[in-house]
């Protein structure tokens, strides 16, 4: 006798067939924290995760702006800015991982889906096309300032709550990186002569 055919994918006993098209239940909702033995209260960890996810969303947008402008750069300073913006994008990518892992360390859920990021970020959306170079650089500076404003407030509040790890990441990593990058970008907007004083 032959076995009746099943409507679902048959799985061989040799285990070589992938289990495709699986769907699962959500085992932890975004905006929640699970209990972790990190010597911080649930309220402190929940607050820190909320602030970190906001910084994470804005940082992901800034990273993407850096990559976009790296590709779209024009003009006499193309080469220098093309390289600088790519370097800054790489540094922002490192921050993304650092901040996301801190959220996970606190028992939270790091924001991951780009569509969710777009809902949370406060960084203004640029035009889909190519703007003039000074406008692109100005947008980068605006994003840096938004992130820095958020980080200064979040760092102060997380320190008050005793979350030294989050405070350290916000100050030592996010603030210092963004301040340095803002300096490098802002100096490209100084209108100064190159030959005659």
Short mmCIF file of N, CA and C in Angstrom, two decimals:
data_model
loop_
_atom_site.label_atom_id
_atom_site.label_comp_id
_atom_site.label_asym_id
_atom_site.label_seq_id
_atom_site.Cartn_x
_atom_site.Cartn_y
_atom_site.Cartn_z
N UNK A 1 0.84 -1.19 0.00
CA UNK A 1 0.00 0.00 0.00
C UNK A 1 0.88 1.24 0.00
N UNK A 2 0.47 2.26 -0.70
CA UNK A 2 1.21 3.52 -0.71
C UNK A 2 0.61 4.47 0.33
N UNK A 3 1.49 5.33 0.85
CA UNK A 3 1.03 6.31 1.84
C UNK A 3 0.24 7.40 1.15
N UNK A 4 -0.83 7.90 1.79
CA UNK A 4 -1.55 9.04 1.21
C UNK A 4 -0.67 10.28 1.22
N UNK A 5 -0.79 11.09 0.18
CA UNK A 5 0.00 12.32 0.09
C UNK A 5 -0.59 13.39 1.01
N UNK A 6 0.30 14.05 1.72
CA UNK A 6 -0.12 15.12 2.62
C UNK A 6 -0.09 16.44 1.86
N UNK A 7 -0.94 17.38 2.26
CA UNK A 7 -0.94 18.70 1.62
C UNK A 7 0.22 19.55 2.10
N UNK A 8 0.81 19.22 3.24
CA UNK A 8 1.95 19.97 3.72
C UNK A 8 3.24 19.36 3.18
N UNK A 9 4.34 20.08 3.35
CA UNK A 9 5.63 19.60 2.87
C UNK A 9 6.00 18.34 3.63
N UNK A 10 6.40 17.32 2.88
CA UNK A 10 6.85 16.10 3.54
C UNK A 10 8.27 16.30 4.03
N UNK A 11 8.56 15.78 5.21
CA UNK A 11 9.90 15.89 5.77
C UNK A 11 10.51 14.51 5.81
N UNK A 12 11.64 14.38 5.15
CA UNK A 12 12.32 13.09 5.09
C UNK A 12 12.99 12.78 6.42
N UNK A 13 13.16 11.55 6.66
CA UNK A 13 13.80 11.15 7.91
C UNK A 13 15.29 11.46 7.93
N UNK A 14 15.88 11.73 6.74
CA UNK A 14 17.32 12.03 6.72
C UNK A 14 17.61 13.46 7.18
N UNK A 15 16.58 14.26 7.37
CA UNK A 15 16.77 15.60 7.91
C UNK A 15 17.35 16.62 6.95
N UNK A 16 17.40 16.32 5.67
CA UNK A 16 18.02 17.26 4.73
C UNK A 16 17.03 18.28 4.16
N UNK A 17 15.76 18.10 4.41
CA UNK A 17 14.75 19.01 3.88
C UNK A 17 14.53 20.17 4.85
N UNK A 18 14.78 21.44 4.42
CA UNK A 18 14.51 22.57 5.31
C UNK A 18 13.01 22.69 5.61
N UNK A 19 12.69 23.13 6.80
CA UNK A 19 11.31 23.40 7.18
C UNK A 19 11.00 24.83 6.76
N UNK A 20 10.36 24.99 5.63
CA UNK A 20 10.16 26.30 5.01
C UNK A 20 8.85 26.95 5.44
N UNK A 21 8.78 28.26 5.23
CA UNK A 21 7.56 29.07 5.42
C UNK A 21 6.97 28.95 6.81
N UNK A 22 7.84 28.93 7.80
CA UNK A 22 7.36 28.84 9.17
C UNK A 22 6.91 30.20 9.69
N UNK A 23 5.92 30.20 10.49
CA UNK A 23 5.46 31.38 11.21
C UNK A 23 5.47 31.02 12.69
N UNK A 24 5.81 31.99 13.51
CA UNK A 24 5.84 31.71 14.93
C UNK A 24 5.08 32.76 15.71
N UNK A 25 4.80 32.43 16.93
CA UNK A 25 4.14 33.41 17.79
C UNK A 25 5.19 34.36 18.33
N UNK A 26 4.79 35.56 18.66
CA UNK A 26 5.70 36.54 19.24
C UNK A 26 5.98 36.10 20.68
N UNK A 27 7.26 35.92 21.01
CA UNK A 27 7.58 35.45 22.36
C UNK A 27 8.01 36.59 23.29
N UNK A 28 8.26 37.79 22.73
CA UNK A 28 8.47 38.99 23.55
C UNK A 28 8.05 40.19 22.73
N UNK A 29 7.16 40.97 23.26
CA UNK A 29 6.65 42.15 22.57
C UNK A 29 7.69 43.27 22.60
N UNK A 30 7.73 44.07 21.55
CA UNK A 30 8.55 45.28 21.53
C UNK A 30 8.06 46.20 22.64
N UNK A 31 8.98 46.88 23.31
CA UNK A 31 8.60 47.79 24.38
C UNK A 31 8.49 47.11 25.74
N UNK A 32 8.91 45.85 25.81
CA UNK A 32 8.90 45.13 27.08
C UNK A 32 10.33 44.72 27.42
N UNK A 33 10.55 44.38 28.68
CA UNK A 33 11.83 43.81 29.11
C UNK A 33 11.55 42.53 29.88
N UNK A 34 12.42 41.55 29.68
CA UNK A 34 12.31 40.33 30.47
C UNK A 34 13.23 40.45 31.68
N UNK A 35 13.02 39.59 32.64
CA UNK A 35 13.82 39.65 33.86
C UNK A 35 15.23 39.16 33.57
N UNK A 36 16.21 39.99 33.87
CA UNK A 36 17.62 39.66 33.67
C UNK A 36 18.39 39.98 34.94
N UNK A 37 19.39 39.18 35.31
CA UNK A 37 20.14 39.42 36.53
C UNK A 37 21.27 40.43 36.34
N UNK A 38 20.89 41.69 36.06
CA UNK A 38 21.89 42.73 35.81
C UNK A 38 21.87 43.82 36.89
N UNK A 39 21.24 43.53 38.00
CA UNK A 39 21.22 44.42 39.16
C UNK A 39 20.63 45.80 38.86
N UNK A 40 19.64 45.82 37.97
CA UNK A 40 18.87 47.04 37.68
C UNK A 40 17.39 46.70 37.76
N UNK A 41 16.59 47.63 38.25
CA UNK A 41 15.15 47.37 38.38
C UNK A 41 14.50 47.25 37.01
N UNK A 42 13.35 46.63 37.00
CA UNK A 42 12.57 46.49 35.77
C UNK A 42 12.24 47.86 35.19
N UNK A 43 11.84 48.80 36.04
CA UNK A 43 11.50 50.15 35.57
C UNK A 43 12.70 50.85 34.94
N UNK A 44 13.87 50.72 35.56
CA UNK A 44 15.08 51.34 35.02
C UNK A 44 15.42 50.75 33.67
N UNK A 45 15.36 49.43 33.58
CA UNK A 45 15.71 48.77 32.32
C UNK A 45 14.70 49.10 31.21
N UNK A 46 13.44 49.18 31.57
CA UNK A 46 12.41 49.53 30.60
C UNK A 46 12.63 50.96 30.08
N UNK A 47 12.91 51.88 30.99
CA UNK A 47 13.16 53.27 30.60
C UNK A 47 14.39 53.36 29.69
N UNK A 48 15.48 52.71 30.09
CA UNK A 48 16.70 52.75 29.29
C UNK A 48 16.48 52.16 27.89
N UNK A 49 15.74 51.08 27.81
CA UNK A 49 15.47 50.47 26.50
C UNK A 49 14.66 51.40 25.61
N UNK A 50 13.70 52.09 26.18
CA UNK A 50 12.91 53.05 25.40
C UNK A 50 13.80 54.15 24.84
N UNK A 51 14.67 54.71 25.67
CA UNK A 51 15.55 55.79 25.22
C UNK A 51 16.58 55.27 24.21
N UNK A 52 17.12 54.09 24.48
CA UNK A 52 18.11 53.51 23.56
C UNK A 52 17.49 53.19 22.19
N UNK A 53 16.26 52.71 22.18
CA UNK A 53 15.62 52.40 20.90
C UNK A 53 15.36 53.66 20.09
N UNK A 54 15.08 54.77 20.76
CA UNK A 54 14.92 56.04 20.06
C UNK A 54 16.26 56.46 19.42
N UNK A 55 17.34 56.36 20.19
CA UNK A 55 18.67 56.67 19.67
C UNK A 55 19.03 55.71 18.54
N UNK A 56 18.67 54.45 18.71
CA UNK A 56 18.96 53.44 17.70
C UNK A 56 18.24 53.75 16.39
N UNK A 57 16.98 54.13 16.46
CA UNK A 57 16.22 54.45 15.25
C UNK A 57 16.84 55.65 14.53
N UNK A 58 17.16 56.69 15.27
CA UNK A 58 17.77 57.87 14.64
C UNK A 58 19.15 57.56 14.08
N UNK A 59 19.90 56.73 14.76
CA UNK A 59 21.24 56.37 14.30
C UNK A 59 21.17 55.54 13.02
N UNK A 60 20.19 54.68 12.93
CA UNK A 60 20.03 53.89 11.70
C UNK A 60 19.70 54.80 10.51
N UNK A 61 18.88 55.81 10.74
CA UNK A 61 18.57 56.75 9.67
C UNK A 61 19.81 57.56 9.30
N UNK A 62 20.57 58.01 10.29
CA UNK A 62 21.79 58.76 10.00
C UNK A 62 22.78 57.91 9.21
N UNK A 63 22.92 56.65 9.59
CA UNK A 63 23.79 55.75 8.82
C UNK A 63 23.36 55.70 7.36
N UNK A 64 22.06 55.55 7.14
CA UNK A 64 21.56 55.46 5.76
C UNK A 64 21.74 56.77 5.00
N UNK A 65 21.60 57.90 5.70
CA UNK A 65 21.86 59.19 5.05
C UNK A 65 23.32 59.29 4.63
N UNK A 66 24.21 58.85 5.50
CA UNK A 66 25.64 58.87 5.16
C UNK A 66 25.92 58.02 3.92
N UNK A 67 25.31 56.83 3.86
CA UNK A 67 25.54 55.97 2.68
C UNK A 67 24.95 56.61 1.43
N UNK A 68 23.74 57.16 1.54
CA UNK A 68 23.11 57.80 0.37
C UNK A 68 23.98 58.94 -0.14
N UNK A 69 24.42 59.81 0.76
CA UNK A 69 25.20 60.97 0.33
C UNK A 69 26.60 60.57 -0.13
N UNK A 70 27.14 59.50 0.41
CA UNK A 70 28.40 58.94 -0.08
C UNK A 70 28.25 58.57 -1.56
N UNK A 71 27.14 57.96 -1.92
CA UNK A 71 26.91 57.57 -3.31
C UNK A 71 26.62 58.77 -4.21
N UNK A 72 25.92 59.77 -3.68
CA UNK A 72 25.42 60.87 -4.51
C UNK A 72 26.33 62.10 -4.52
N UNK A 73 27.47 62.03 -3.87
CA UNK A 73 28.35 63.20 -3.75
C UNK A 73 28.73 63.72 -5.14
N UNK A 74 28.91 65.05 -5.22
CA UNK A 74 29.23 65.73 -6.48
C UNK A 74 30.30 66.79 -6.24
N UNK A 75 30.87 67.30 -7.31
CA UNK A 75 31.67 68.52 -7.26
C UNK A 75 33.15 68.32 -6.98
N UNK A 76 33.81 69.47 -6.77
CA UNK A 76 35.26 69.52 -6.64
C UNK A 76 35.77 68.75 -5.42
N UNK A 77 34.97 68.63 -4.39
CA UNK A 77 35.40 67.90 -3.19
C UNK A 77 34.84 66.48 -3.16
N UNK A 78 34.45 65.99 -4.33
CA UNK A 78 33.84 64.66 -4.41
C UNK A 78 34.68 63.60 -3.70
N UNK A 79 35.94 63.51 -4.04
CA UNK A 79 36.78 62.41 -3.55
C UNK A 79 36.88 62.45 -2.02
N UNK A 80 37.21 63.61 -1.47
CA UNK A 80 37.36 63.73 -0.03
C UNK A 80 36.07 63.42 0.72
N UNK A 81 34.96 64.00 0.23
CA UNK A 81 33.69 63.77 0.91
C UNK A 81 33.18 62.35 0.69
N UNK A 82 33.38 61.80 -0.48
CA UNK A 82 32.99 60.42 -0.77
C UNK A 82 33.63 59.48 0.26
N UNK A 83 34.92 59.66 0.51
CA UNK A 83 35.62 58.81 1.48
C UNK A 83 35.21 59.12 2.92
N UNK A 84 35.09 60.40 3.25
CA UNK A 84 34.72 60.79 4.61
C UNK A 84 33.35 60.26 4.99
N UNK A 85 32.38 60.42 4.09
CA UNK A 85 31.02 60.00 4.41
C UNK A 85 30.94 58.48 4.56
N UNK A 86 31.72 57.75 3.79
CA UNK A 86 31.73 56.30 3.93
C UNK A 86 32.37 55.90 5.27
N UNK A 87 33.41 56.59 5.66
CA UNK A 87 34.05 56.34 6.96
C UNK A 87 33.06 56.60 8.09
N UNK A 88 32.35 57.71 8.01
CA UNK A 88 31.36 58.03 9.03
C UNK A 88 30.23 56.99 9.06
N UNK A 89 29.81 56.52 7.89
CA UNK A 89 28.76 55.49 7.83
C UNK A 89 29.22 54.23 8.57
N UNK A 90 30.46 53.85 8.37
CA UNK A 90 30.99 52.68 9.05
C UNK A 90 31.02 52.84 10.56
N UNK A 91 31.36 54.04 11.01
CA UNK A 91 31.37 54.31 12.45
C UNK A 91 29.95 54.31 13.03
N UNK A 92 28.99 54.81 12.26
CA UNK A 92 27.59 54.77 12.70
C UNK A 92 27.09 53.33 12.76
N UNK A 93 27.54 52.50 11.84
CA UNK A 93 27.15 51.09 11.84
C UNK A 93 27.64 50.40 13.11
N UNK A 94 28.84 50.73 13.55
CA UNK A 94 29.35 50.18 14.81
C UNK A 94 28.49 50.63 15.98
N UNK A 95 28.06 51.91 15.97
CA UNK A 95 27.19 52.40 17.04
C UNK A 95 25.85 51.66 17.05
N UNK A 96 25.32 51.39 15.88
CA UNK A 96 24.05 50.67 15.78
C UNK A 96 24.14 49.34 16.52
N UNK A 97 25.20 48.60 16.27
CA UNK A 97 25.37 47.31 16.91
C UNK A 97 25.56 47.46 18.42
N UNK A 98 26.34 48.44 18.83
CA UNK A 98 26.59 48.66 20.26
C UNK A 98 25.29 49.00 21.00
N UNK A 99 24.50 49.90 20.43
CA UNK A 99 23.25 50.32 21.08
C UNK A 99 22.24 49.18 21.09
N UNK A 100 22.12 48.47 19.97
CA UNK A 100 21.17 47.35 19.90
C UNK A 100 21.53 46.26 20.91
N UNK A 101 22.81 45.96 21.03
CA UNK A 101 23.23 44.94 21.98
C UNK A 101 23.00 45.38 23.43
N UNK A 102 23.08 46.68 23.70
CA UNK A 102 22.78 47.17 25.05
C UNK A 102 21.31 46.95 25.37
N UNK A 103 20.43 47.20 24.39
CA UNK A 103 19.00 46.95 24.60
C UNK A 103 18.78 45.48 24.95
N UNK A 104 19.43 44.60 24.21
CA UNK A 104 19.27 43.17 24.47
C UNK A 104 19.85 42.79 25.83
N UNK A 105 20.97 43.40 26.20
CA UNK A 105 21.59 43.13 27.50
C UNK A 105 20.67 43.49 28.65
N UNK A 106 19.85 44.51 28.44
CA UNK A 106 18.91 44.94 29.48
C UNK A 106 17.61 44.12 29.48
N UNK A 107 17.52 43.15 28.57
CA UNK A 107 16.32 42.31 28.50
C UNK A 107 15.25 42.84 27.59
N UNK A 108 15.58 43.87 26.79
CA UNK A 108 14.59 44.47 25.90
C UNK A 108 14.63 43.88 24.51
N UNK A 109 13.95 44.56 23.59
CA UNK A 109 13.89 44.16 22.19
C UNK A 109 14.38 45.33 21.36
N UNK A 110 15.51 45.16 20.70
CA UNK A 110 16.06 46.23 19.86
C UNK A 110 15.22 46.40 18.60
N UNK A 111 14.98 47.65 18.24
CA UNK A 111 14.21 47.92 17.02
C UNK A 111 14.99 47.41 15.82
N UNK A 112 14.33 46.65 14.95
CA UNK A 112 15.03 46.02 13.85
C UNK A 112 14.49 46.33 12.47
N UNK A 113 13.19 46.29 12.32
CA UNK A 113 12.58 46.46 11.00
C UNK A 113 12.69 47.91 10.55
N UNK A 114 13.21 48.16 9.33
CA UNK A 114 13.35 49.55 8.86
C UNK A 114 12.02 50.31 8.82
N UNK A 115 10.91 49.62 8.61
CA UNK A 115 9.61 50.30 8.60
C UNK A 115 9.26 50.77 10.00
N UNK A 116 9.64 50.00 11.02
CA UNK A 116 9.43 50.41 12.41
C UNK A 116 10.34 51.59 12.75
N UNK A 117 11.58 51.52 12.29
CA UNK A 117 12.53 52.63 12.48
C UNK A 117 11.93 53.92 11.94
N UNK A 118 11.35 53.86 10.75
CA UNK A 118 10.77 55.05 10.12
C UNK A 118 9.63 55.64 10.95
N UNK A 119 8.92 54.80 11.70
CA UNK A 119 7.83 55.28 12.55
C UNK A 119 8.34 56.02 13.78
N UNK A 120 9.51 55.62 14.27
CA UNK A 120 10.02 56.15 15.54
C UNK A 120 10.98 57.33 15.37
N UNK A 121 11.73 57.36 14.28
CA UNK A 121 12.75 58.39 14.12
C UNK A 121 12.16 59.79 14.06
N UNK A 122 12.95 60.76 14.50
CA UNK A 122 12.57 62.16 14.34
C UNK A 122 13.45 62.86 13.31
N UNK A 123 14.37 62.13 12.69
CA UNK A 123 15.22 62.70 11.65
C UNK A 123 14.34 62.92 10.41
N UNK A 124 14.27 64.17 9.91
CA UNK A 124 13.41 64.45 8.76
C UNK A 124 13.82 63.65 7.53
N UNK A 125 12.83 63.26 6.75
CA UNK A 125 13.10 62.50 5.53
C UNK A 125 13.60 63.47 4.45
N UNK A 126 14.70 63.11 3.78
CA UNK A 126 15.20 63.96 2.71
C UNK A 126 14.44 63.68 1.41
N UNK A 127 14.62 64.52 0.41
CA UNK A 127 14.03 64.21 -0.89
C UNK A 127 14.59 62.90 -1.44
N UNK A 128 13.82 62.23 -2.27
CA UNK A 128 14.31 60.98 -2.88
C UNK A 128 15.43 61.23 -3.87
N UNK A 129 15.44 62.41 -4.48
CA UNK A 129 16.45 62.74 -5.48
C UNK A 129 17.72 63.29 -4.86
N UNK A 130 18.53 63.95 -5.69
CA UNK A 130 19.82 64.47 -5.28
C UNK A 130 19.69 65.96 -4.97
N UNK A 131 20.09 66.35 -3.77
CA UNK A 131 20.14 67.76 -3.40
C UNK A 131 21.54 68.30 -3.68
N UNK A 132 21.69 69.61 -3.60
CA UNK A 132 23.02 70.20 -3.70
C UNK A 132 23.85 69.77 -2.50
N UNK A 133 25.15 69.71 -2.68
CA UNK A 133 26.06 69.19 -1.64
C UNK A 133 25.89 69.91 -0.30
N UNK A 134 25.84 71.26 -0.24
CA UNK A 134 25.68 71.91 1.07
C UNK A 134 24.40 71.48 1.79
N UNK A 135 23.34 71.23 1.04
CA UNK A 135 22.08 70.80 1.66
C UNK A 135 22.22 69.40 2.23
N UNK A 136 22.93 68.53 1.53
CA UNK A 136 23.16 67.17 2.05
C UNK A 136 23.95 67.23 3.35
N UNK A 137 25.01 68.04 3.36
CA UNK A 137 25.83 68.15 4.57
C UNK A 137 25.03 68.76 5.72
N UNK A 138 24.20 69.74 5.41
CA UNK A 138 23.37 70.36 6.44
C UNK A 138 22.39 69.35 7.04
N UNK A 139 21.85 68.48 6.21
CA UNK A 139 20.94 67.44 6.73
C UNK A 139 21.66 66.49 7.68
N UNK A 140 22.90 66.15 7.34
CA UNK A 140 23.69 65.30 8.24
C UNK A 140 23.89 65.99 9.59
N UNK A 141 24.21 67.28 9.55
CA UNK A 141 24.43 68.01 10.79
C UNK A 141 23.15 68.10 11.62
N UNK A 142 22.02 68.28 10.96
CA UNK A 142 20.74 68.32 11.68
C UNK A 142 20.47 66.99 12.37
N UNK A 143 20.76 65.88 11.69
CA UNK A 143 20.55 64.56 12.28
C UNK A 143 21.49 64.34 13.46
N UNK A 144 22.75 64.76 13.31
CA UNK A 144 23.69 64.65 14.43
C UNK A 144 23.18 65.42 15.64
N UNK A 145 22.69 66.64 15.42
CA UNK A 145 22.23 67.45 16.55
C UNK A 145 21.01 66.84 17.23
N UNK A 146 20.10 66.26 16.45
CA UNK A 146 18.94 65.58 17.05
C UNK A 146 19.39 64.43 17.93
N UNK A 147 20.33 63.64 17.44
CA UNK A 147 20.84 62.50 18.20
C UNK A 147 21.56 62.97 19.46
N UNK A 148 22.38 64.00 19.32
CA UNK A 148 23.12 64.52 20.48
C UNK A 148 22.18 65.08 21.54
N UNK A 149 21.15 65.79 21.13
CA UNK A 149 20.17 66.33 22.08
C UNK A 149 19.50 65.20 22.84
N UNK A 150 19.08 64.17 22.12
CA UNK A 150 18.44 63.01 22.73
C UNK A 150 19.41 62.31 23.70
N UNK A 151 20.65 62.14 23.27
CA UNK A 151 21.65 61.43 24.09
C UNK A 151 22.01 62.18 25.36
N UNK A 152 22.16 63.49 25.28
CA UNK A 152 22.49 64.26 26.49
C UNK A 152 21.41 64.09 27.55
N UNK A 153 20.16 64.18 27.13
CA UNK A 153 19.06 64.04 28.07
C UNK A 153 18.98 62.60 28.59
N UNK A 154 19.07 61.63 27.68
CA UNK A 154 18.97 60.22 28.08
C UNK A 154 20.12 59.82 29.00
N UNK A 155 21.32 60.32 28.71
CA UNK A 155 22.48 59.99 29.55
C UNK A 155 22.30 60.51 30.97
N UNK A 156 21.83 61.74 31.09
CA UNK A 156 21.62 62.32 32.42
C UNK A 156 20.57 61.54 33.20
N UNK A 157 19.49 61.17 32.52
CA UNK A 157 18.41 60.48 33.22
C UNK A 157 18.78 59.04 33.58
N UNK A 158 19.48 58.36 32.69
CA UNK A 158 19.88 56.99 33.01
C UNK A 158 20.92 56.97 34.14
N UNK A 159 21.74 58.00 34.20
CA UNK A 159 22.69 58.08 35.31
C UNK A 159 21.95 58.28 36.63
N UNK A 160 20.93 59.14 36.63
CA UNK A 160 20.12 59.35 37.84
C UNK A 160 19.48 58.04 38.30
N UNK A 161 19.14 57.18 37.34
CA UNK A 161 18.47 55.93 37.67
C UNK A 161 19.46 54.81 38.00
N UNK A 162 20.76 55.11 37.92
CA UNK A 162 21.77 54.12 38.28
C UNK A 162 22.19 53.18 37.17
N UNK A 163 21.79 53.47 35.92
CA UNK A 163 22.16 52.61 34.79
C UNK A 163 23.47 53.13 34.19
N UNK A 164 24.57 52.76 34.84
CA UNK A 164 25.89 53.23 34.42
C UNK A 164 26.29 52.72 33.04
N UNK A 165 25.90 51.49 32.71
CA UNK A 165 26.26 50.91 31.41
C UNK A 165 25.65 51.68 30.26
N UNK A 166 24.36 52.00 30.38
CA UNK A 166 23.69 52.77 29.33
C UNK A 166 24.26 54.17 29.26
N UNK A 167 24.46 54.79 30.41
CA UNK A 167 25.06 56.12 30.44
C UNK A 167 26.42 56.12 29.75
N UNK A 168 27.23 55.12 30.03
CA UNK A 168 28.56 55.04 29.44
C UNK A 168 28.51 54.91 27.92
N UNK A 169 27.62 54.05 27.41
CA UNK A 169 27.48 53.89 25.96
C UNK A 169 27.02 55.19 25.31
N UNK A 170 26.03 55.83 25.93
CA UNK A 170 25.51 57.08 25.35
C UNK A 170 26.58 58.16 25.31
N UNK A 171 27.37 58.29 26.39
CA UNK A 171 28.37 59.35 26.46
C UNK A 171 29.65 58.96 25.71
N UNK A 172 30.22 57.82 26.07
CA UNK A 172 31.53 57.44 25.53
C UNK A 172 31.49 57.05 24.07
N UNK A 173 30.39 56.45 23.64
CA UNK A 173 30.31 55.98 22.26
C UNK A 173 29.49 56.93 21.38
N UNK A 174 28.21 57.07 21.71
CA UNK A 174 27.31 57.80 20.80
C UNK A 174 27.62 59.30 20.78
N UNK A 175 27.72 59.93 21.94
CA UNK A 175 27.96 61.38 21.97
C UNK A 175 29.32 61.71 21.36
N UNK A 176 30.35 61.04 21.80
CA UNK A 176 31.69 61.38 21.30
C UNK A 176 31.84 61.14 19.81
N UNK A 177 31.28 60.07 19.30
CA UNK A 177 31.35 59.80 17.85
C UNK A 177 30.58 60.86 17.08
N UNK A 178 29.38 61.19 17.52
CA UNK A 178 28.57 62.18 16.81
C UNK A 178 29.16 63.58 16.87
N UNK A 179 29.74 63.95 18.00
CA UNK A 179 30.38 65.27 18.09
C UNK A 179 31.55 65.37 17.12
N UNK A 180 32.37 64.34 17.07
CA UNK A 180 33.54 64.36 16.18
C UNK A 180 33.11 64.39 14.71
N UNK A 181 32.11 63.58 14.37
CA UNK A 181 31.64 63.57 12.98
C UNK A 181 31.00 64.90 12.61
N UNK A 182 30.24 65.50 13.52
CA UNK A 182 29.63 66.80 13.23
C UNK A 182 30.70 67.85 12.97
N UNK A 183 31.78 67.81 13.72
CA UNK A 183 32.89 68.74 13.49
C UNK A 183 33.45 68.57 12.09
N UNK A 184 33.74 67.34 11.70
CA UNK A 184 34.32 67.09 10.38
C UNK A 184 33.39 67.54 9.26
N UNK A 185 32.10 67.30 9.40
CA UNK A 185 31.14 67.70 8.37
C UNK A 185 30.97 69.21 8.34
N UNK A 186 30.83 69.83 9.52
CA UNK A 186 30.59 71.28 9.59
C UNK A 186 31.73 72.07 8.96
N UNK A 187 32.96 71.62 9.11
CA UNK A 187 34.09 72.35 8.55
C UNK A 187 34.07 72.38 7.02
N UNK A 188 33.33 71.47 6.40
CA UNK A 188 33.18 71.50 4.94
C UNK A 188 32.19 72.57 4.48
N UNK A 189 31.49 73.18 5.42
CA UNK A 189 30.54 74.24 5.07
C UNK A 189 31.09 75.63 5.34
N UNK A 190 32.36 75.72 5.70
CA UNK A 190 33.00 77.03 5.90
C UNK A 190 33.40 77.59 4.55
N UNK A 191 32.94 78.79 4.25
CA UNK A 191 33.26 79.43 2.98
C UNK A 191 34.56 80.22 3.14
N UNK A 192 35.66 79.56 2.82
CA UNK A 192 36.98 80.17 3.00
C UNK A 192 37.77 80.03 1.72
N UNK A 193 38.54 81.05 1.36
CA UNK A 193 39.33 80.96 0.13
C UNK A 193 40.45 79.93 0.26
N UNK A 194 40.82 79.30 -0.84
CA UNK A 194 41.85 78.27 -0.83
C UNK A 194 43.21 78.81 -1.23
N UNK A 195 43.26 79.94 -1.93
CA UNK A 195 44.53 80.42 -2.47
C UNK A 195 44.93 81.77 -1.89
N UNK A 196 44.02 82.74 -1.93
CA UNK A 196 44.33 84.10 -1.46
C UNK A 196 43.76 84.36 -0.09
N UNK A 197 44.52 85.06 0.76
CA UNK A 197 44.04 85.41 2.10
C UNK A 197 43.34 86.76 2.05
#
